[in-house]
């Protein structure tokens, strides 16, 4: 049934451009409405609010304690950008205000960072709360070390969200707070030729992550180059240049490596990730032509039925990544393949409007929830739960909006 729907849509695109355009407009409206409804249900009536990243799956009565109150910064930043792409500035501003407030107020640090996650809900006076839960066995209030940390990529995504809001609203505080975030990146994780992973663990003594992520450096490049365009400040041009240098180092013939190990040597070539193959050339308009070969590499090594997996084990369809690939094909000049991928994701829509994170029960990443060298287990998985991040990426694909540049794809 799904293949038949895709075939019909593709035929319509060939046979009738007007019908195809009408179909795309309808698709955009459907994605924007679903995202808006899901987000508004959580932020309505608030001036600043974080959106919970997950809802419980259809076979669950509730979320696990570690996710029940978690609003991941990456997911919320994506939601801001996607809502702007939908021209829903009011909802985007409510979430953006929470990101801005977090950048200026932290319970422990005063250096301009944001955490990887905050407690979902309204942000009031004082400092924004971090996620947590009562551990009845140990009789303590528990938190998650990874959520308390600050990943370089997540900080940069928060900056991209605020830059997108500044572009839409002309509110200068969003620009100032985006600059504050990238200033933190420059001051705390720079190597001179790339940016390290960030910080992990509990307050006040967190562990510095010395590995370098290709994906993080894409994010820093995009935010820093955007800031340089607006401010003309040399430090942002230098940061973008350093990030790009690392991307050049991580490109290997026809694809991108994951990054480096903690000792600075390049990551194991067998460790693959879909976003690493797509984001560098999506974010850099003048990227070298060979970088786009990474899309074909992904199609050869990471594709599964109807979409893409997170990594090379092909154990299931990763919805967020498939949405990323839909936008990537649009940027690469293949709207037909883009539409095919986006259409298949309707099978993952849940009653709330969110898309599930995976089509099957679970998708592996090959990565560890513990990003330190002490990690011994690849225990980072995506599960079949409604997910804000997947929904936002699908909306970006439907609106043909490049989150790295703040522009619609031609």
GROMACS .gro file of C-alpha atoms in nm:
model
  410
    1UNK     CA    1   0.000   0.000   0.000
    2UNK     CA    2   0.276   0.244   0.089
    3UNK     CA    3   0.462   0.172  -0.236
    4UNK     CA    4   0.144   0.235  -0.434
    5UNK     CA    5   0.096   0.574  -0.270
    6UNK     CA    6   0.454   0.675  -0.348
    7UNK     CA    7   0.416   0.560  -0.709
    8UNK     CA    8   0.098   0.762  -0.755
    9UNK     CA    9   0.259   1.076  -0.612
   10UNK     CA   10   0.567   1.043  -0.829
   11UNK     CA   11   0.348   0.990  -1.140
   12UNK     CA   12   0.153   1.301  -1.052
   13UNK     CA   13   0.474   1.501  -1.026
   14UNK     CA   14   0.568   1.393  -1.378
   15UNK     CA   15   0.223   1.422  -1.534
   16UNK     CA   16   0.099   1.743  -1.376
   17UNK     CA   17   0.329   2.006  -1.221
   18UNK     CA   18   0.024   2.200  -1.096
   19UNK     CA   19  -0.115   1.893  -0.923
   20UNK     CA   20   0.226   1.816  -0.779
   21UNK     CA   21   0.260   2.167  -0.639
   22UNK     CA   22  -0.087   2.144  -0.489
   23UNK     CA   23   0.007   1.814  -0.329
   24UNK     CA   24   0.324   1.961  -0.184
   25UNK     CA   25   0.134   2.257  -0.039
   26UNK     CA   26  -0.112   2.019   0.122
   27UNK     CA   27   0.173   1.814   0.262
   28UNK     CA   28   0.342   2.124   0.404
   29UNK     CA   29   0.018   2.238   0.566
   30UNK     CA   30  -0.036   1.894   0.719
   31UNK     CA   31   0.313   1.879   0.870
   32UNK     CA   32   0.297   2.236   1.001
   33UNK     CA   33  -0.045   2.182   1.158
   34UNK     CA   34   0.063   1.859   1.326
   35UNK     CA   35   0.376   2.018   1.472
   36UNK     CA   36   0.188   2.328   1.585
   37UNK     CA   37  -0.087   2.126   1.753
   38UNK     CA   38   0.160   1.905   1.936
   39UNK     CA   39   0.375   2.196   2.053
   40UNK     CA   40   0.087   2.429   2.139
   41UNK     CA   41  -0.066   2.165   2.364
   42UNK     CA   42   0.241   2.201   2.585
   43UNK     CA   43   0.331   2.572   2.560
   44UNK     CA   44  -0.010   2.741   2.533
   45UNK     CA   45  -0.044   3.042   2.759
   46UNK     CA   46   0.326   3.060   2.839
   47UNK     CA   47   0.582   3.325   2.754
   48UNK     CA   48   0.867   3.075   2.776
   49UNK     CA   49   0.835   2.699   2.775
   50UNK     CA   50   1.029   2.385   2.690
   51UNK     CA   51   0.854   2.106   2.500
   52UNK     CA   52   0.887   1.748   2.619
   53UNK     CA   53   1.083   1.550   2.363
   54UNK     CA   54   0.894   1.221   2.382
   55UNK     CA   55   0.550   1.084   2.449
   56UNK     CA   56   0.496   0.730   2.566
   57UNK     CA   57   0.468   0.465   2.297
   58UNK     CA   58   0.147   0.284   2.212
   59UNK     CA   59   0.259  -0.020   2.411
   60UNK     CA   60   0.354   0.189   2.717
   61UNK     CA   61   0.141   0.346   2.989
   62UNK     CA   62   0.406   0.608   3.064
   63UNK     CA   63   0.757   0.713   2.973
   64UNK     CA   64   1.063   0.579   3.157
   65UNK     CA   65   1.158   0.800   3.451
   66UNK     CA   66   1.468   0.929   3.272
   67UNK     CA   67   1.258   1.071   2.986
   68UNK     CA   68   0.931   1.163   3.157
   69UNK     CA   69   1.021   1.530   3.211
   70UNK     CA   70   1.301   1.571   2.956
   71UNK     CA   71   1.298   1.848   2.697
   72UNK     CA   72   1.615   1.799   2.497
   73UNK     CA   73   1.770   2.123   2.373
   74UNK     CA   74   1.838   1.979   2.027
   75UNK     CA   75   1.473   1.879   1.979
   76UNK     CA   76   1.348   2.214   2.107
   77UNK     CA   77   1.588   2.404   1.882
   78UNK     CA   78   1.462   2.205   1.583
   79UNK     CA   79   1.105   2.280   1.683
   80UNK     CA   80   1.178   2.654   1.691
   81UNK     CA   81   1.329   2.644   1.343
   82UNK     CA   82   1.050   2.429   1.199
   83UNK     CA   83   0.782   2.654   1.350
   84UNK     CA   84   0.950   2.957   1.193
   85UNK     CA   85   0.957   2.771   0.861
   86UNK     CA   86   0.579   2.726   0.908
   87UNK     CA   87   0.550   3.099   0.991
   88UNK     CA   88   0.415   3.012   1.335
   89UNK     CA   89   0.621   3.281   1.504
   90UNK     CA   90   0.424   3.292   1.828
   91UNK     CA   91   0.484   2.928   1.921
   92UNK     CA   92   0.844   2.947   1.799
   93UNK     CA   93   0.902   3.250   2.020
   94UNK     CA   94   0.766   3.077   2.330
   95UNK     CA   95   1.018   2.795   2.293
   96UNK     CA   96   1.292   3.033   2.181
   97UNK     CA   97   1.238   3.246   2.491
   98UNK     CA   98   1.306   2.939   2.703
   99UNK     CA   99   1.633   2.873   2.517
  100UNK     CA  100   1.732   3.238   2.557
  101UNK     CA  101   1.653   3.234   2.928
  102UNK     CA  102   1.856   2.917   2.974
  103UNK     CA  103   2.157   3.073   2.802
  104UNK     CA  104   2.151   3.358   3.053
  105UNK     CA  105   2.058   3.168   3.367
  106UNK     CA  106   2.205   2.846   3.503
  107UNK     CA  107   2.188   2.698   3.852
  108UNK     CA  108   2.567   2.645   3.868
  109UNK     CA  109   2.754   2.805   3.578
  110UNK     CA  110   2.762   3.164   3.456
  111UNK     CA  111   2.963   3.114   3.137
  112UNK     CA  112   2.685   3.111   2.875
  113UNK     CA  113   2.632   2.739   2.819
  114UNK     CA  114   2.305   2.555   2.789
  115UNK     CA  115   2.249   2.201   2.916
  116UNK     CA  116   2.159   1.908   2.696
  117UNK     CA  117   1.809   1.897   2.843
  118UNK     CA  118   1.576   2.093   3.068
  119UNK     CA  119   1.259   2.004   3.251
  120UNK     CA  120   0.963   2.032   3.016
  121UNK     CA  121   0.709   2.301   3.089
  122UNK     CA  122   0.691   2.670   3.169
  123UNK     CA  123   1.012   2.852   3.252
  124UNK     CA  124   0.956   3.104   3.528
  125UNK     CA  125   1.177   3.313   3.752
  126UNK     CA  126   1.517   3.197   3.876
  127UNK     CA  127   1.699   2.930   3.683
  128UNK     CA  128   1.540   2.671   3.453
  129UNK     CA  129   1.507   2.330   3.615
  130UNK     CA  130   1.688   2.025   3.484
  131UNK     CA  131   1.508   1.693   3.429
  132UNK     CA  132   1.495   1.448   3.714
  133UNK     CA  133   1.289   1.196   3.905
  134UNK     CA  134   1.244   1.054   4.251
  135UNK     CA  135   1.432   0.724   4.291
  136UNK     CA  136   1.223   0.540   4.546
  137UNK     CA  137   1.478   0.262   4.589
  138UNK     CA  138   1.762   0.495   4.686
  139UNK     CA  139   1.533   0.763   4.831
  140UNK     CA  140   1.706   1.037   4.634
  141UNK     CA  141   1.625   1.290   4.365
  142UNK     CA  142   1.801   1.150   4.057
  143UNK     CA  143   1.930   1.322   3.747
  144UNK     CA  144   2.089   1.198   3.425
  145UNK     CA  145   2.458   1.277   3.377
  146UNK     CA  146   2.426   1.313   3.000
  147UNK     CA  147   2.124   1.543   3.023
  148UNK     CA  148   2.302   1.762   3.281
  149UNK     CA  149   2.601   1.800   3.050
  150UNK     CA  150   2.659   2.042   2.763
  151UNK     CA  151   2.725   1.897   2.420
  152UNK     CA  152   2.894   2.134   2.176
  153UNK     CA  153   2.649   2.041   1.903
  154UNK     CA  154   2.347   2.109   2.121
  155UNK     CA  155   2.482   2.450   2.221
  156UNK     CA  156   2.531   2.534   1.853
  157UNK     CA  157   2.180   2.414   1.764
  158UNK     CA  158   2.036   2.642   2.032
  159UNK     CA  159   2.228   2.927   1.869
  160UNK     CA  160   2.088   2.834   1.526
  161UNK     CA  161   1.736   2.841   1.668
  162UNK     CA  162   1.789   3.187   1.817
  163UNK     CA  163   1.945   3.316   1.496
  164UNK     CA  164   1.644   3.187   1.304
  165UNK     CA  165   1.413   3.367   1.546
  166UNK     CA  166   1.616   3.685   1.519
  167UNK     CA  167   1.583   3.669   1.142
  168UNK     CA  168   1.206   3.625   1.173
  169UNK     CA  169   1.131   3.873   1.451
  170UNK     CA  170   1.424   4.119   1.442
  171UNK     CA  171   1.442   4.088   1.821
  172UNK     CA  172   1.800   4.178   1.910
  173UNK     CA  173   1.811   3.973   2.229
  174UNK     CA  174   1.796   3.653   2.023
  175UNK     CA  175   2.106   3.761   1.831
  176UNK     CA  176   2.286   3.852   2.153
  177UNK     CA  177   2.207   3.518   2.314
  178UNK     CA  178   2.313   3.325   2.005
  179UNK     CA  179   2.644   3.508   2.022
  180UNK     CA  180   2.674   3.425   2.390
  181UNK     CA  181   2.636   3.055   2.313
  182UNK     CA  182   2.898   3.049   2.038
  183UNK     CA  183   3.128   3.258   2.256
  184UNK     CA  184   3.105   2.973   2.509
  185UNK     CA  185   3.199   2.724   2.238
  186UNK     CA  186   3.498   2.933   2.131
  187UNK     CA  187   3.618   2.983   2.489
  188UNK     CA  188   3.570   2.630   2.619
  189UNK     CA  189   3.600   2.360   2.351
  190UNK     CA  190   3.823   2.500   2.077
  191UNK     CA  191   4.135   2.315   1.962
  192UNK     CA  192   4.228   2.568   1.694
  193UNK     CA  193   4.135   2.319   1.422
  194UNK     CA  194   3.800   2.190   1.538
  195UNK     CA  195   3.583   2.185   1.848
  196UNK     CA  196   3.574   1.916   2.115
  197UNK     CA  197   3.263   1.736   2.236
  198UNK     CA  198   3.174   1.950   2.537
  199UNK     CA  199   3.118   1.854   2.902
  200UNK     CA  200   2.953   1.557   3.069
  201UNK     CA  201   2.831   1.479   3.419
  202UNK     CA  202   2.694   1.630   3.733
  203UNK     CA  203   2.748   1.976   3.878
  204UNK     CA  204   2.978   2.129   3.968
  205UNK     CA  205   3.270   1.915   3.843
  206UNK     CA  206   3.198   1.796   3.493
  207UNK     CA  207   3.421   1.587   3.267
  208UNK     CA  208   3.567   1.755   2.959
  209UNK     CA  209   3.505   1.550   2.644
  210UNK     CA  210   3.822   1.555   2.435
  211UNK     CA  211   3.695   1.375   2.126
  212UNK     CA  212   3.580   1.580   1.826
  213UNK     CA  213   3.254   1.518   1.642
  214UNK     CA  214   3.211   1.588   1.272
  215UNK     CA  215   2.844   1.661   1.333
  216UNK     CA  216   2.921   1.912   1.610
  217UNK     CA  217   3.163   2.097   1.386
  218UNK     CA  218   2.897   2.129   1.117
  219UNK     CA  219   2.669   2.289   1.376
  220UNK     CA  220   2.939   2.529   1.496
  221UNK     CA  221   3.030   2.620   1.137
  222UNK     CA  222   2.667   2.706   1.056
  223UNK     CA  223   2.607   2.917   1.367
  224UNK     CA  224   2.946   3.092   1.364
  225UNK     CA  225   2.932   3.181   0.994
  226UNK     CA  226   2.576   3.316   1.041
  227UNK     CA  227   2.696   3.530   1.332
  228UNK     CA  228   2.986   3.659   1.125
  229UNK     CA  229   2.748   3.761   0.845
  230UNK     CA  230   2.543   3.964   1.094
  231UNK     CA  231   2.810   4.108   1.321
  232UNK     CA  232   3.128   4.113   1.115
  233UNK     CA  233   3.321   4.001   1.425
  234UNK     CA  234   3.639   3.820   1.329
  235UNK     CA  235   3.614   3.563   1.609
  236UNK     CA  236   3.312   3.407   1.440
  237UNK     CA  237   3.483   3.387   1.102
  238UNK     CA  238   3.779   3.219   1.272
  239UNK     CA  239   3.550   2.971   1.448
  240UNK     CA  240   3.375   2.884   1.124
  241UNK     CA  241   3.712   2.839   0.952
  242UNK     CA  242   3.837   2.608   1.229
  243UNK     CA  243   3.521   2.397   1.209
  244UNK     CA  244   3.550   2.372   0.832
  245UNK     CA  245   3.913   2.264   0.862
  246UNK     CA  246   3.800   1.973   1.072
  247UNK     CA  247   3.529   1.878   0.823
  248UNK     CA  248   3.794   1.869   0.552
  249UNK     CA  249   4.002   1.640   0.769
  250UNK     CA  250   3.710   1.406   0.837
  251UNK     CA  251   3.616   1.361   0.469
  252UNK     CA  252   3.747   1.029   0.341
  253UNK     CA  253   3.722   0.988  -0.038
  254UNK     CA  254   3.342   0.960  -0.063
  255UNK     CA  255   3.207   0.991   0.290
  256UNK     CA  256   3.264   1.151   0.630
  257UNK     CA  257   3.414   0.985   0.934
  258UNK     CA  258   3.242   1.021   1.269
  259UNK     CA  259   3.517   1.245   1.411
  260UNK     CA  260   3.810   1.164   1.634
  261UNK     CA  261   3.882   0.948   1.936
  262UNK     CA  262   3.972   1.117   2.267
  263UNK     CA  263   4.342   1.100   2.174
  264UNK     CA  264   4.284   1.300   1.855
  265UNK     CA  265   4.322   1.015   1.606
  266UNK     CA  266   4.045   0.971   1.353
  267UNK     CA  267   3.748   0.757   1.451
  268UNK     CA  268   3.708   0.394   1.347
  269UNK     CA  269   3.604   0.396   0.976
  270UNK     CA  270   3.343   0.128   1.048
  271UNK     CA  271   3.153   0.370   1.274
  272UNK     CA  272   2.901   0.531   1.042
  273UNK     CA  273   2.621   0.780   1.107
  274UNK     CA  274   2.366   0.912   0.860
  275UNK     CA  275   2.361   1.275   0.973
  276UNK     CA  276   2.737   1.292   0.936
  277UNK     CA  277   2.699   1.209   0.567
  278UNK     CA  278   2.432   1.472   0.504
  279UNK     CA  279   2.489   1.776   0.720
  280UNK     CA  280   2.833   1.902   0.604
  281UNK     CA  281   2.728   1.983   0.248
  282UNK     CA  282   2.377   2.086   0.354
  283UNK     CA  283   2.530   2.347   0.586
  284UNK     CA  284   2.802   2.479   0.356
  285UNK     CA  285   2.669   2.615   0.025
  286UNK     CA  286   3.017   2.629  -0.131
  287UNK     CA  287   3.126   2.288  -0.004
  288UNK     CA  288   3.360   2.097  -0.237
  289UNK     CA  289   3.165   1.900  -0.499
  290UNK     CA  290   3.300   1.561  -0.383
  291UNK     CA  291   3.133   1.610  -0.043
  292UNK     CA  292   2.793   1.542  -0.204
  293UNK     CA  293   2.910   1.191  -0.286
  294UNK     CA  294   2.839   1.121   0.081
  295UNK     CA  295   2.468   1.114  -0.010
  296UNK     CA  296   2.527   0.827  -0.252
  297UNK     CA  297   2.746   0.662   0.012
  298UNK     CA  298   2.457   0.684   0.257
  299UNK     CA  299   2.216   0.538   0.001
  300UNK     CA  300   2.455   0.246  -0.051
  301UNK     CA  301   2.554   0.177   0.309
  302UNK     CA  302   2.276   0.311   0.535
  303UNK     CA  303   1.951   0.267   0.342
  304UNK     CA  304   1.670   0.036   0.455
  305UNK     CA  305   1.324  -0.031   0.311
  306UNK     CA  306   1.141   0.303   0.272
  307UNK     CA  307   1.420   0.511   0.424
  308UNK     CA  308   1.744   0.514   0.621
  309UNK     CA  309   1.895   0.363   0.934
  310UNK     CA  310   2.104   0.560   1.183
  311UNK     CA  311   2.415   0.353   1.111
  312UNK     CA  312   2.545   0.070   0.898
  313UNK     CA  313   2.386  -0.224   1.076
  314UNK     CA  314   2.053  -0.154   0.899
  315UNK     CA  315   1.844  -0.279   1.188
  316UNK     CA  316   1.549  -0.048   1.122
  317UNK     CA  317   1.415   0.278   0.984
  318UNK     CA  318   1.523   0.588   1.175
  319UNK     CA  319   1.245   0.840   1.118
  320UNK     CA  320   1.442   1.154   1.202
  321UNK     CA  321   1.725   1.054   0.971
  322UNK     CA  322   1.488   0.963   0.689
  323UNK     CA  323   1.337   1.311   0.717
  324UNK     CA  324   1.688   1.459   0.707
  325UNK     CA  325   1.756   1.259   0.392
  326UNK     CA  326   1.434   1.389   0.235
  327UNK     CA  327   1.557   1.746   0.283
  328UNK     CA  328   1.906   1.648   0.165
  329UNK     CA  329   1.770   1.512  -0.162
  330UNK     CA  330   1.574   1.834  -0.209
  331UNK     CA  331   1.894   2.036  -0.162
  332UNK     CA  332   2.077   1.799  -0.398
  333UNK     CA  333   1.821   1.867  -0.673
  334UNK     CA  334   1.620   1.544  -0.654
  335UNK     CA  335   1.268   1.651  -0.548
  336UNK     CA  336   1.119   1.319  -0.656
  337UNK     CA  337   1.328   1.114  -0.416
  338UNK     CA  338   1.269   1.379  -0.149
  339UNK     CA  339   0.892   1.345  -0.189
  340UNK     CA  340   0.910   0.966  -0.181
  341UNK     CA  341   1.088   0.965   0.154
  342UNK     CA  342   0.861   1.229   0.306
  343UNK     CA  343   0.547   1.048   0.194
  344UNK     CA  344   0.651   0.719   0.352
  345UNK     CA  345   0.687   0.893   0.690
  346UNK     CA  346   0.310   0.942   0.712
  347UNK     CA  347   0.304   0.579   0.824
  348UNK     CA  348   0.483   0.695   1.141
  349UNK     CA  349   0.233   0.967   1.237
  350UNK     CA  350   0.070   0.921   1.578
  351UNK     CA  351  -0.263   1.062   1.704
  352UNK     CA  352  -0.088   1.352   1.881
  353UNK     CA  353   0.069   1.471   1.555
  354UNK     CA  354   0.420   1.362   1.651
  355UNK     CA  355   0.601   1.107   1.438
  356UNK     CA  356   0.746   0.801   1.607
  357UNK     CA  357   1.123   0.800   1.638
  358UNK     CA  358   1.146   0.457   1.474
  359UNK     CA  359   0.920   0.236   1.265
  360UNK     CA  360   1.024  -0.084   1.439
  361UNK     CA  361   1.056  -0.139   1.811
  362UNK     CA  362   1.415  -0.017   1.835
  363UNK     CA  363   1.702   0.120   1.627
  364UNK     CA  364   2.063   0.101   1.742
  365UNK     CA  365   2.320   0.376   1.691
  366UNK     CA  366   2.644   0.200   1.780
  367UNK     CA  367   2.707   0.478   2.032
  368UNK     CA  368   2.705   0.493   2.411
  369UNK     CA  369   2.487   0.707   2.635
  370UNK     CA  370   2.807   0.769   2.832
  371UNK     CA  371   3.028   0.981   2.602
  372UNK     CA  372   3.340   0.945   2.819
  373UNK     CA  373   3.630   0.703   2.755
  374UNK     CA  374   3.495   0.492   3.045
  375UNK     CA  375   3.199   0.379   2.830
  376UNK     CA  376   3.199   0.005   2.760
  377UNK     CA  377   2.858  -0.053   2.600
  378UNK     CA  378   2.683   0.076   2.288
  379UNK     CA  379   2.359   0.140   2.474
  380UNK     CA  380   2.220   0.443   2.289
  381UNK     CA  381   1.900   0.336   2.111
  382UNK     CA  382   1.599   0.503   1.956
  383UNK     CA  383   1.260   0.349   2.037
  384UNK     CA  384   0.916   0.357   1.880
  385UNK     CA  385   0.789   0.657   2.072
  386UNK     CA  386   0.641   0.985   1.943
  387UNK     CA  387   0.936   1.222   1.908
  388UNK     CA  388   0.957   1.599   1.877
  389UNK     CA  389   1.289   1.590   1.689
  390UNK     CA  390   1.167   1.350   1.422
  391UNK     CA  391   0.851   1.557   1.377
  392UNK     CA  392   1.047   1.881   1.342
  393UNK     CA  393   1.284   1.734   1.080
  394UNK     CA  394   0.989   1.606   0.876
  395UNK     CA  395   0.838   1.954   0.891
  396UNK     CA  396   1.165   2.107   0.772
  397UNK     CA  397   1.166   1.863   0.480
  398UNK     CA  398   0.803   1.943   0.399
  399UNK     CA  399   0.869   2.318   0.404
  400UNK     CA  400   1.202   2.278   0.218
  401UNK     CA  401   1.374   2.482   0.490
  402UNK     CA  402   1.748   2.449   0.545
  403UNK     CA  403   1.801   2.492   0.922
  404UNK     CA  404   2.173   2.559   0.878
  405UNK     CA  405   2.128   2.862   0.652
  406UNK     CA  406   1.783   2.989   0.753
  407UNK     CA  407   1.664   2.978   0.393
  408UNK     CA  408   1.415   2.788   0.183
  409UNK     CA  409   1.565   2.553  -0.072
  410UNK     CA  410   1.526   2.681  -0.428
   0.00000   0.00000   0.00000
